[in-house]
């Protein structure tokens, strides 16, 4: 998987269908030679280094005009020594200089993959599935080292990258920019895809042609955010879902990030990704090191969907961990949209009882169970039961619900505190703040300073005491506001710009301790819906609440965009009440369920208020999901028709079992159109030689026909096929002779 040409000092990383090649240049720094479709190895790739005289450039060597870093592709570039593009890193030294010279100092190739200290990352379960490379770069003047880390997964088109900075010297260094990866492409004939949005419309797909200059997405909110996802892809102009070349870059991190593409005056495109350098600095003293988050790079020459499937398979099996990684998830009901803060034990038990009767498996108690919490102004941080609402406490309620045959779960927001709380009264300095400065709030709450170990310790012990006493099998971990006035009473003035990153390390630490102490609990991450839907969270919580917007029609765009990187097994998707609480839209129960099927299925409503007819439908919906959830959560997902293409009126997709024996397709229509022609769905992923039965039809079809001639929509009798907000589900099974 990793080959080193000793004589030419070239590294050739070979994934399944991918080659990534870089070299040691004449100045002993690293240059990038190639990233793309797998090519055969040769004894030298020196012909890919283009050195020639250029006008109006600065050159490295005096008296020589053909060696300039400005015109060479760099592997991990610095600034100030003839490369004028934005660098991957910058180190401020005690004399005020930012100039460095990190030169090749050796390397190590080994099987498997090491853990990243304090950070989530992809992993291996056996050594032979991956090979890793560590390249040491050394700056003699400041006695500092950079280790560039690469891992190649044999069975995927995946290369991961990160870096470690180590200060061996006596001088104190300031890391002001430490991105995780940089890749220089030889041209700019590419389009950049990003997943952007806002609360209730997260991860919409946007594409733009690369232009000279910098195109970037980022977050400086203290979280990856609903506004930009830490992902970008570069595709060729004619690349589609199922053909053409695309390069994906995904950052395994949950805090402030930067992802950008810089196109220079020679049409070279530089991708850089990592922690956002704005308001960041890391003090590095003698013997200290700094580990950057991991970037997961995926190459596909078979379109966007293959890139997505690679991310799905890797993140599902080599990023998510624990008992729930490979298991089907229970159908849950969450009381939030059903009751908000207005509930008591009797009401909750009645909801749970009726939920059990309808085939639901897990009851989740949301916000309002603790302190004196009747609205969003009080009690965050006071993680003890509100005895006025729950006279028997969480332990008593959990026992009654589990006695019904349901599992019990609950909501926490461990990173936040209300000013009206016992915790704030005792520790007002435990919040993120700057002394003497005005303190902003969001949702009447403040961010606890998770950069401080004593704060994380306290929250861990409060949560653990409840989890030890009660029968709890699920935790929804919420985070409802971003950071402002970032500062910490726990760190010196010279380390204040470390607080945002240290905060995320504290979040990861709490997750690690809780998931280790309570390995049977299923954790679902949430941040006002999808505000922290990123790979870093998936390392600890195998599923994420996809969006607070539960409207089925808006969820088509949200779930479609999310699928560019994240598997269906990571997407919490619920049926909610109508009119929808976010959009005010009325959609049929069938359509709400048909959209929510393609994720981790559940309900977000007061089931006691449903009609008897709807309750009977819920029983049928639950039976159908249970019959198909292993297929949905573990199959190969294909996007067929995009809500972002054309008028966006139709969305369709299909999930196919890995053995191609069965599939489940969904087609969704936003508005009814008059007098349309016959419609068909061109399916994907089936075996062309298999004969398939389609549920509801007597006739059978071969896979090649379903994929190339398509499935006629009008063959299926349905009352709502042409109505507004209509949907159809197609179950497809291999017909065995």
XYZ file of C-alpha atoms in Angstrom:
737
model
C 0.000 0.000 0.000
C 2.928 2.374 0.672
C 6.083 2.207 -1.473
C 9.236 4.265 -0.965
C 11.650 4.799 -3.840
C 14.926 5.008 -1.951
C 17.073 6.555 -4.669
C 14.598 9.301 -5.624
C 13.027 9.685 -2.166
C 9.496 9.305 -3.490
C 6.471 8.008 -1.580
C 3.723 6.206 -3.484
C 0.562 5.588 -1.464
C -1.789 3.148 -3.200
C -5.355 2.664 -2.035
C -7.843 0.382 -3.780
C -8.065 2.465 -6.990
C -6.060 5.511 -5.906
C -2.496 6.754 -6.141
C -1.054 9.551 -4.016
C 2.566 10.443 -4.726
C 4.911 12.958 -3.128
C 8.665 13.436 -3.005
C 11.555 15.093 -1.234
C 12.504 18.134 -3.288
C 15.994 19.506 -3.891
C 15.686 21.824 -0.893
C 14.818 18.804 1.294
C 11.199 19.891 1.705
C 8.245 17.868 0.434
C 6.568 18.300 -2.927
C 3.321 16.781 -4.164
C 3.443 14.925 -7.485
C 0.086 13.267 -8.089
C -3.315 12.455 -6.569
C -5.932 10.574 -8.545
C -6.709 7.346 -10.367
C -4.342 4.506 -9.471
C -1.288 4.354 -11.696
C 1.403 1.691 -11.940
C 4.444 2.088 -9.776
C 7.762 2.964 -11.364
C 11.298 3.465 -10.091
C 11.081 7.221 -10.511
C 8.340 9.809 -10.859
C 10.829 12.637 -11.272
C 9.246 13.565 -14.606
C 6.253 14.872 -12.649
C 8.395 17.575 -11.012
C 8.174 20.607 -13.240
C 11.130 22.936 -12.778
C 11.529 25.724 -15.303
C 12.381 29.355 -15.435
C 9.441 31.671 -14.874
C 9.244 35.418 -15.073
C 8.551 37.513 -12.006
C 8.989 34.781 -9.387
C 11.275 34.471 -6.383
C 13.745 31.596 -6.438
C 15.148 29.504 -3.612
C 18.801 29.381 -4.671
C 20.894 32.425 -5.474
C 22.025 32.480 -9.064
C 19.446 29.863 -10.130
C 16.117 30.808 -11.727
C 14.369 27.437 -12.162
C 13.619 26.373 -8.578
C 10.805 28.322 -6.956
C 8.256 27.007 -4.485
C 5.746 29.360 -6.081
C 5.553 27.125 -9.149
C 5.952 23.724 -7.470
C 3.211 21.675 -5.886
C 3.786 21.440 -2.135
C 2.935 18.652 0.307
C 2.773 20.600 3.582
C 3.625 24.183 2.620
C 4.984 27.008 4.721
C 4.951 30.724 3.980
C 7.726 33.208 3.381
C 10.296 31.289 1.352
C 9.061 31.839 -2.257
C 5.595 30.215 -1.967
C 3.024 33.028 -1.763
C -0.052 30.834 -1.440
C -1.696 30.375 1.953
C 0.303 27.839 4.002
C -0.659 24.759 5.961
C 1.072 26.007 9.109
C 2.848 28.927 10.709
C 5.050 29.031 13.802
C 5.726 32.292 15.668
C 9.115 32.297 17.393
C 10.419 34.305 20.345
C 12.300 36.722 18.056
C 9.057 37.528 16.205
C 9.961 35.506 13.106
C 7.402 33.314 11.322
C 9.943 31.873 8.891
C 10.688 28.147 9.235
C 12.524 25.474 7.298
C 11.177 22.015 8.106
C 13.201 19.524 6.082
C 12.897 15.795 5.525
C 14.402 13.925 8.476
C 13.355 10.320 7.856
C 10.213 8.241 7.826
C 8.590 5.096 9.154
C 6.172 2.716 7.403
C 4.181 0.242 9.479
C 1.056 -1.883 9.349
C -2.120 -0.738 11.056
C -2.888 2.704 12.445
C -2.118 4.461 15.720
C -4.721 6.307 17.785
C -4.612 10.088 17.796
C -4.051 11.456 21.281
C -7.242 13.006 22.672
C -8.983 13.133 19.296
C -11.498 10.999 17.414
C -10.205 9.342 14.263
C -10.723 6.359 12.017
C -9.210 3.115 13.277
C -8.359 -0.450 12.273
C -9.520 -3.731 13.783
C -6.672 -5.773 12.340
C -3.251 -4.598 11.231
C -3.320 -5.869 7.648
C -6.311 -3.756 6.615
C -4.250 -0.559 6.550
C -0.703 0.711 6.308
C 0.604 3.947 7.802
C 3.426 6.347 7.069
C 5.057 8.854 9.399
C 7.310 11.429 7.765
C 9.540 13.449 10.073
C 10.331 17.062 9.161
C 12.862 18.936 11.260
C 13.788 22.603 11.658
C 17.304 22.703 13.065
C 17.308 26.384 13.983
C 14.354 26.126 16.393
C 14.840 22.432 17.229
C 11.257 21.547 16.316
C 9.721 18.617 14.446
C 6.596 17.996 12.407
C 5.393 14.457 11.906
C 3.073 14.044 8.940
C 0.781 11.049 9.450
C -0.774 9.103 6.560
C -2.877 5.944 6.589
C -4.002 3.988 3.522
C -6.940 1.573 3.819
C -6.434 -1.399 1.510
C -10.097 -2.048 0.681
C -11.177 1.593 0.327
C -10.143 4.558 -1.785
C -9.227 6.287 1.454
C -6.135 8.119 2.638
C -6.171 9.831 6.030
C -3.870 12.650 7.045
C -2.922 14.599 10.158
C 0.155 16.191 11.705
C 1.958 16.353 15.049
C 4.062 19.365 16.054
C 6.794 18.691 18.637
C 8.994 21.245 20.358
C 12.357 19.674 21.221
C 14.040 23.005 21.936
C 14.204 25.448 24.817
C 12.481 28.270 22.928
C 8.746 28.730 23.426
C 6.888 28.411 20.120
C 3.456 29.705 19.196
C 1.509 27.657 16.647
C -0.730 30.224 14.980
C -1.837 28.015 12.076
C -1.844 24.207 12.138
C -4.003 22.783 9.382
C -4.246 19.026 9.057
C -3.694 18.508 5.343
C -2.834 20.294 2.124
C -3.108 18.976 -1.440
C -2.046 20.794 -4.620
C -3.892 19.753 -7.793
C -2.258 20.346 -11.167
C -5.259 22.253 -12.554
C -8.444 24.129 -11.610
C -10.951 22.557 -13.997
C -13.004 21.527 -10.995
C -16.216 22.339 -9.197
C -16.398 22.649 -5.424
C -19.283 21.002 -3.590
C -20.173 22.094 -0.068
C -22.953 21.322 2.427
C -24.330 24.610 3.753
C -27.480 25.923 5.367
C -28.917 27.183 8.639
C -31.034 25.923 11.513
C -33.919 23.816 10.121
C -32.335 23.588 6.645
C -28.958 22.020 7.260
C -26.542 20.525 4.716
C -28.090 21.714 1.479
C -25.920 20.865 -1.521
C -24.182 23.780 -3.266
C -21.784 23.568 -6.189
C -19.621 26.214 -7.844
C -16.886 26.315 -10.441
C -13.455 27.082 -9.070
C -12.260 30.583 -9.838
C -8.902 32.330 -9.307
C -8.523 33.261 -5.665
C -9.791 31.583 -2.502
C -13.072 29.726 -2.076
C -13.676 28.722 1.538
C -16.151 27.408 4.045
C -15.614 27.648 7.773
C -17.026 27.927 11.263
C -15.841 30.154 14.120
C -18.830 29.374 16.360
C -17.059 26.882 18.623
C -18.777 24.008 16.788
C -18.811 22.659 13.259
C -22.234 24.389 12.939
C -25.476 24.081 10.999
C -24.168 26.670 8.554
C -21.210 24.794 7.070
C -20.273 21.151 7.346
C -16.550 20.261 7.665
C -16.544 18.697 4.198
C -15.849 19.708 0.644
C -15.521 17.817 -2.608
C -13.878 18.703 -5.903
C -15.412 17.146 -8.993
C -14.799 17.362 -12.694
C -17.413 19.465 -14.559
C -19.116 16.466 -16.169
C -19.051 14.239 -13.074
C -22.501 12.981 -12.025
C -23.786 10.810 -9.220
C -22.661 7.656 -10.991
C -19.767 8.542 -13.292
C -16.770 10.824 -13.351
C -13.958 11.890 -11.050
C -14.380 13.412 -7.585
C -12.142 14.062 -4.560
C -13.707 14.268 -1.081
C -12.205 15.913 2.016
C -13.835 15.361 5.413
C -12.505 16.668 8.742
C -12.954 14.485 11.841
C -13.471 17.428 14.170
C -16.361 19.170 15.944
C -14.999 22.684 16.560
C -13.901 25.730 14.586
C -12.692 24.644 11.159
C -11.458 25.981 7.844
C -11.760 24.223 4.482
C -10.651 26.117 1.423
C -9.446 25.907 -2.156
C -6.981 28.475 -3.466
C -6.539 28.749 -7.226
C -3.304 30.489 -8.131
C -2.212 32.357 -11.261
C -0.985 29.099 -12.833
C -4.382 27.405 -12.292
C -3.019 25.141 -9.561
C -5.692 24.382 -6.950
C -4.611 24.040 -3.317
C -6.978 22.360 -0.842
C -6.270 22.986 2.839
C -8.338 21.836 5.804
C -8.093 21.868 9.573
C -8.645 23.957 12.699
C -9.588 27.541 11.826
C -6.582 29.802 12.470
C -8.763 32.792 13.414
C -8.544 33.343 17.190
C -6.318 30.277 17.507
C -2.854 30.012 18.990
C -1.202 27.107 20.753
C 1.718 27.656 23.085
C 4.283 24.894 22.667
C 6.945 24.642 25.350
C 9.924 22.287 25.536
C 8.857 18.649 25.248
C 5.236 19.491 24.388
C 3.401 18.354 21.253
C 0.217 19.247 19.391
C -1.878 16.771 17.393
C -4.083 18.098 14.588
C -7.452 16.494 13.740
C -7.667 13.948 10.943
C -8.680 14.642 7.359
C -10.233 11.701 5.488
C -9.611 11.944 1.741
C -11.708 9.837 -0.626
C -11.188 9.463 -4.373
C -13.776 8.165 -6.822
C -13.728 7.850 -10.591
C -17.287 6.509 -10.585
C -19.128 9.599 -9.476
C -20.355 11.265 -6.332
C -22.342 8.288 -5.129
C -19.291 6.039 -4.969
C -17.480 8.715 -2.969
C -20.431 8.830 -0.569
C -20.596 5.046 -0.233
C -16.901 4.971 0.621
C -17.488 7.481 3.418
C -20.572 5.538 4.540
C -18.767 2.210 4.789
C -15.668 3.658 6.448
C -17.495 5.843 8.961
C -20.010 3.134 9.807
C -17.404 0.453 10.479
C -14.106 2.264 11.195
C -15.192 5.508 12.871
C -18.322 4.659 14.840
C -17.524 2.305 17.712
C -19.056 0.198 20.430
C -21.986 -2.119 20.964
C -24.383 -0.161 18.760
C -22.095 0.212 15.754
C -23.367 -2.869 13.919
C -26.729 -3.352 15.617
C -30.149 -2.275 14.412
C -31.480 0.657 16.419
C -34.754 0.616 18.361
C -37.804 2.545 17.158
C -38.077 5.389 19.633
C -40.592 8.027 20.591
C -39.461 11.360 22.001
C -41.942 13.459 23.971
C -40.482 16.876 23.050
C -42.849 18.002 20.290
C -45.641 16.139 22.039
C -45.425 17.952 25.388
C -42.533 20.401 25.392
C -42.088 21.336 29.083
C -45.695 20.549 30.038
C -45.692 17.016 31.437
C -45.788 14.986 34.630
C -45.197 11.339 35.425
C -48.782 10.309 34.724
C -48.735 11.894 31.285
C -45.385 10.327 30.413
C -46.473 6.872 31.564
C -49.675 7.096 29.506
C -47.648 8.037 26.419
C -45.247 5.170 27.080
C -48.051 2.634 27.565
C -49.735 3.524 24.274
C -46.373 3.608 22.496
C -45.650 0.055 23.598
C -49.026 -1.089 22.291
C -48.146 0.298 18.845
C -44.802 -1.497 18.557
C -42.458 1.292 19.649
C -39.411 0.012 21.533
C -37.791 2.986 23.299
C -39.314 5.937 25.165
C -37.161 9.078 25.423
C -37.842 11.769 28.024
C -36.664 15.104 26.642
C -35.994 18.535 28.174
C -37.802 19.607 31.364
C -37.231 16.680 33.745
C -34.605 18.325 36.001
C -34.181 21.147 38.529
C -37.168 23.506 38.402
C -37.281 23.470 34.613
C -40.654 24.627 33.229
C -39.230 26.750 30.432
C -35.840 27.483 28.874
C -34.772 30.131 31.413
C -33.677 27.935 34.309
C -31.973 24.848 35.717
C -29.454 23.745 33.100
C -26.606 22.219 35.075
C -28.866 20.998 37.885
C -28.948 17.375 36.810
C -31.335 15.999 39.418
C -34.985 15.111 38.958
C -37.777 17.661 39.293
C -39.780 15.861 42.001
C -42.852 18.043 41.368
C -43.113 16.507 37.890
C -41.507 13.175 38.684
C -42.215 12.303 42.335
C -40.428 8.959 41.979
C -37.428 10.496 40.270
C -35.733 9.243 37.143
C -35.069 5.864 38.736
C -38.738 5.339 39.550
C -39.939 6.509 36.140
C -37.386 4.350 34.323
C -38.444 1.307 36.341
C -42.119 1.797 35.490
C -41.410 2.247 31.799
C -39.037 -0.708 31.535
C -41.618 -2.840 33.383
C -43.934 -2.144 30.437
C -41.382 -3.791 28.141
C -39.978 -0.539 26.759
C -36.433 0.718 26.957
C -35.981 4.130 28.570
C -33.839 7.041 27.431
C -33.393 10.668 28.398
C -32.135 14.070 27.297
C -29.130 15.949 28.674
C -27.484 19.211 27.712
C -24.258 18.725 29.660
C -22.245 21.578 28.133
C -24.615 24.359 29.242
C -25.771 26.157 32.380
C -28.585 28.568 33.228
C -27.879 31.582 35.417
C -30.914 30.569 37.445
C -29.430 27.320 38.717
C -27.666 25.893 41.726
C -24.603 25.160 39.592
C -24.211 28.774 38.475
C -24.791 30.043 42.012
C -21.939 27.816 43.217
C -19.548 28.317 40.306
C -20.228 31.521 38.317
C -16.652 31.397 36.979
C -17.289 28.039 35.315
C -18.685 29.603 32.158
C -16.898 30.716 29.013
C -16.462 34.479 29.538
C -14.075 37.419 29.496
C -13.879 39.359 32.784
C -15.243 42.875 32.499
C -16.885 42.257 29.144
C -20.601 42.052 28.403
C -21.843 38.459 28.422
C -24.114 37.405 25.571
C -26.641 34.587 25.934
C -28.353 32.186 23.607
C -31.611 30.469 24.486
C -31.137 31.962 27.983
C -28.125 29.764 28.585
C -24.358 29.945 28.865
C -21.528 27.661 27.825
C -19.733 25.755 30.563
C -15.965 25.962 30.352
C -15.127 22.443 29.231
C -11.518 23.518 28.711
C -11.207 23.048 32.499
C -10.870 19.511 33.817
C -12.734 20.254 37.066
C -15.821 21.322 35.105
C -15.795 18.164 32.978
C -15.219 16.067 36.109
C -18.238 17.604 37.828
C -20.590 17.027 34.891
C -19.315 13.472 34.474
C -20.073 12.600 38.110
C -23.545 14.205 37.950
C -24.475 12.289 34.802
C -22.836 9.050 35.923
C -24.740 9.074 39.228
C -28.046 9.056 37.322
C -26.911 6.472 34.778
C -25.737 4.144 37.548
C -29.017 4.324 39.479
C -31.601 4.141 36.687
C -32.229 1.685 33.885
C -31.259 3.922 30.968
C -30.376 2.581 27.522
C -30.238 5.791 25.450
C -28.938 9.343 25.881
C -29.733 12.305 23.650
C -26.835 14.734 24.159
C -27.886 18.226 23.092
C -25.964 21.501 22.615
C -28.129 24.543 21.923
C -25.876 27.567 21.605
C -22.567 28.636 20.123
C -19.677 30.362 21.889
C -19.333 34.107 22.396
C -16.840 36.122 24.461
C -14.441 33.191 24.404
C -12.227 33.189 27.466
C -11.463 31.010 30.458
C -10.723 31.749 34.101
C -8.805 28.485 34.206
C -5.997 29.441 31.813
C -3.316 32.118 31.761
C -3.488 35.097 29.413
C -0.979 33.515 27.032
C -3.247 30.498 26.528
C -6.613 32.204 25.977
C -6.560 31.451 22.249
C -6.343 27.744 23.093
C -9.717 27.749 24.848
C -11.980 26.914 21.876
C -9.907 23.855 20.965
C -9.434 22.799 24.592
C -13.206 23.024 24.973
C -13.741 20.485 22.195
C -11.096 18.238 23.751
C -13.122 18.447 26.973
C -16.287 17.422 25.127
C -14.455 14.466 23.626
C -13.078 13.551 27.058
C -16.549 13.513 28.624
C -17.909 11.418 25.764
C -15.009 8.988 26.078
C -15.486 8.565 29.828
C -19.248 8.084 29.602
C -19.174 5.673 26.663
C -16.439 3.668 28.402
C -18.249 3.547 31.752
C -21.644 2.808 30.171
C -20.926 0.789 27.005
C -24.503 -0.506 26.670
C -26.038 2.968 26.312
C -26.852 4.229 22.823
C -25.739 7.869 22.523
C -27.286 10.236 20.013
C -25.592 13.590 19.512
C -27.602 16.733 18.891
C -26.865 20.452 18.613
C -30.108 22.327 17.997
C -30.633 19.532 15.525
C -27.739 19.230 13.082
C -25.395 21.889 14.485
C -22.648 19.378 15.172
C -23.331 16.671 12.607
C -19.699 15.848 11.933
C -17.369 12.822 11.910
C -15.910 13.745 15.305
C -19.265 13.146 16.977
C -19.790 9.828 15.177
C -16.725 8.427 16.924
C -18.631 8.619 20.226
C -22.299 8.636 19.198
C -23.193 6.405 16.229
C -26.239 8.505 15.374
C -27.025 12.233 15.285
C -30.292 14.138 15.374
C -30.277 15.237 11.748
C -32.298 18.433 12.136
C -34.836 20.040 14.437
C -36.938 20.429 11.308
C -39.120 17.320 11.222
C -41.148 18.365 8.171
C -40.974 15.466 5.714
C -40.620 17.643 2.604
C -37.796 19.784 3.979
C -36.165 16.601 5.309
C -35.770 15.396 1.702
C -33.135 18.059 1.091
C -31.569 17.686 4.526
C -31.237 13.911 4.364
C -30.163 13.970 0.713
C -27.362 16.434 1.465
C -26.329 14.649 4.642
C -25.907 11.423 2.673
C -22.999 12.944 0.737
C -20.785 11.997 3.687
C -22.805 10.282 6.409
C -24.490 6.849 6.402
C -28.213 6.305 6.974
C -27.337 4.613 10.273
C -26.154 8.008 11.553
C -29.311 9.993 10.714
C -32.013 10.323 13.364
C -35.297 10.650 11.420
C -38.701 10.972 13.090
C -42.379 11.131 12.231
C -43.867 14.265 13.817
C -47.332 15.773 14.165
C -49.186 17.947 11.675
C -49.372 20.817 11.042
C -45.601 20.482 11.305
C -44.222 22.531 14.211
C -41.455 24.117 12.135
C -43.033 24.510 8.692
C -46.769 24.450 9.384
C -47.148 21.955 6.527
C -49.660 19.116 6.413
C -48.361 15.873 4.967
C -49.823 12.391 5.140
C -48.695 9.970 7.825
C -47.447 7.685 5.048
C -45.190 10.359 3.535
C -43.822 11.361 6.922
C -42.937 7.731 7.571
C -41.617 7.054 4.064
C -39.049 9.841 4.465
C -38.149 8.887 8.044
C -37.651 5.227 7.069
C -34.336 6.195 5.462
C -32.534 6.772 8.733
C -32.862 5.774 12.380
C -36.656 5.716 12.630
C -38.752 7.185 15.420
C -41.575 9.513 16.467
C -41.694 13.067 17.821
C -45.304 13.647 18.923
C -47.973 12.939 21.540
C -49.154 9.535 20.492
C -52.115 9.691 22.890
C -53.687 12.364 20.677
C -53.689 10.238 17.531
C -56.919 8.851 16.102
C -57.571 5.125 16.277
C -57.153 4.946 12.525
C -53.729 6.583 12.660
C -52.698 4.305 15.501
C -53.456 1.287 13.355
C -51.345 2.811 10.597
C -48.502 3.349 13.088
C -48.584 -0.364 13.918
C -48.191 -1.143 10.213
C -45.426 1.411 9.774
C -43.491 -0.034 12.691
C -43.849 -3.582 11.406
C -42.574 -2.504 7.993
C -39.552 -0.702 9.440
C -38.640 -3.641 11.671
C -38.784 -5.952 8.660
C -36.468 -3.682 6.664
C -34.267 -1.792 9.131
C -31.276 -4.075 8.783
C -31.380 -3.467 5.030
C -31.837 0.295 5.512
C -29.083 0.738 8.093
C -26.515 -1.614 6.530
C -27.216 -1.539 2.783
C -25.620 0.498 0.003
C -27.359 3.845 -0.488
C -27.798 5.390 -3.948
C -29.144 8.860 -4.683
C -31.316 8.771 -7.831
C -33.116 12.117 -8.306
C -31.981 15.275 -6.552
C -34.196 17.852 -4.815
C -31.491 20.378 -5.745
C -31.676 19.676 -9.506
C -34.071 21.406 -11.876
C -37.278 22.408 -10.125
C -36.529 19.948 -7.302
C -40.053 18.589 -7.457
C -39.050 14.918 -7.281
C -36.548 13.227 -5.001
C -35.748 9.534 -5.159
C -33.215 7.148 -3.710
C -32.665 3.453 -3.099
C -30.845 1.313 -0.560
C -29.639 -2.104 -1.761
C -28.424 -4.994 0.389
C -24.753 -5.770 -0.016
C -25.587 -9.156 -1.572
C -28.093 -7.429 -3.919
C -30.844 -9.797 -2.833
C -33.231 -7.022 -1.799
C -33.707 -3.273 -2.034
C -35.970 -0.504 -0.804
C -36.570 2.552 -2.978
C -38.394 5.772 -2.198
C -39.854 8.350 -4.562
C -41.176 11.663 -3.251
C -43.122 14.353 -5.085
C -43.469 17.848 -3.653
C -46.291 19.282 -5.794
C -48.866 17.677 -8.060
C -48.462 18.484 -11.738
C -51.323 18.357 -14.275
C -51.416 16.042 -17.269
C -47.861 14.697 -16.973
C -46.376 11.954 -19.102
C -45.495 8.520 -17.832
C -42.753 8.597 -15.187
C -40.146 5.961 -14.426
C -37.378 5.498 -11.919
C -33.963 4.374 -13.086
C -32.718 2.251 -10.211
C -29.097 1.608 -9.211
C -27.073 -1.059 -7.450
C -29.027 -4.160 -8.488
C -27.538 -7.293 -10.039
C -28.266 -7.051 -13.785
C -28.709 -10.831 -14.025
C -31.091 -11.249 -11.067
C -34.817 -11.554 -11.613
C -36.585 -9.302 -9.109
C -40.076 -9.177 -7.681
C -41.475 -5.732 -6.926
C -43.958 -5.610 -4.061
C -47.437 -4.868 -5.400
C -46.822 -6.137 -8.934
C -47.404 -9.597 -10.367
C -44.814 -9.120 -13.094
C -41.079 -9.636 -12.457
C -38.145 -7.664 -13.857
C -34.464 -8.302 -14.357
C -31.977 -5.986 -12.701
C -30.633 -4.604 -15.960
C -34.151 -3.593 -17.023
C -34.860 -1.850 -13.711
C -31.596 0.063 -13.906
C -31.620 1.043 -17.599
C -35.249 0.953 -18.778
C -36.554 1.880 -15.349
C -39.560 1.123 -13.179
C -42.847 2.642 -14.366
C -44.409 4.641 -11.559
C -47.941 4.422 -12.943
C -47.968 0.613 -12.540
C -48.584 1.073 -8.830
C -52.162 1.782 -7.805
C -52.169 4.459 -5.124
C -54.690 7.125 -4.234
C -52.061 9.748 -3.493
C -49.574 9.145 -6.304
C -50.255 12.495 -7.982
C -51.133 14.555 -4.882
C -49.041 17.283 -3.287
C -46.470 15.915 -0.832
C -46.975 12.363 -2.057
C -44.583 9.441 -1.766
C -44.139 5.850 -2.840
C -42.049 3.053 -1.381
C -40.925 0.119 -3.542
C -39.768 -3.137 -1.962
C -37.695 -5.213 -4.376
C -36.569 -8.809 -3.779
C -34.562 -11.319 -5.764
C -36.883 -14.048 -7.048
C -35.355 -17.395 -6.165
C -36.261 -20.251 -8.489
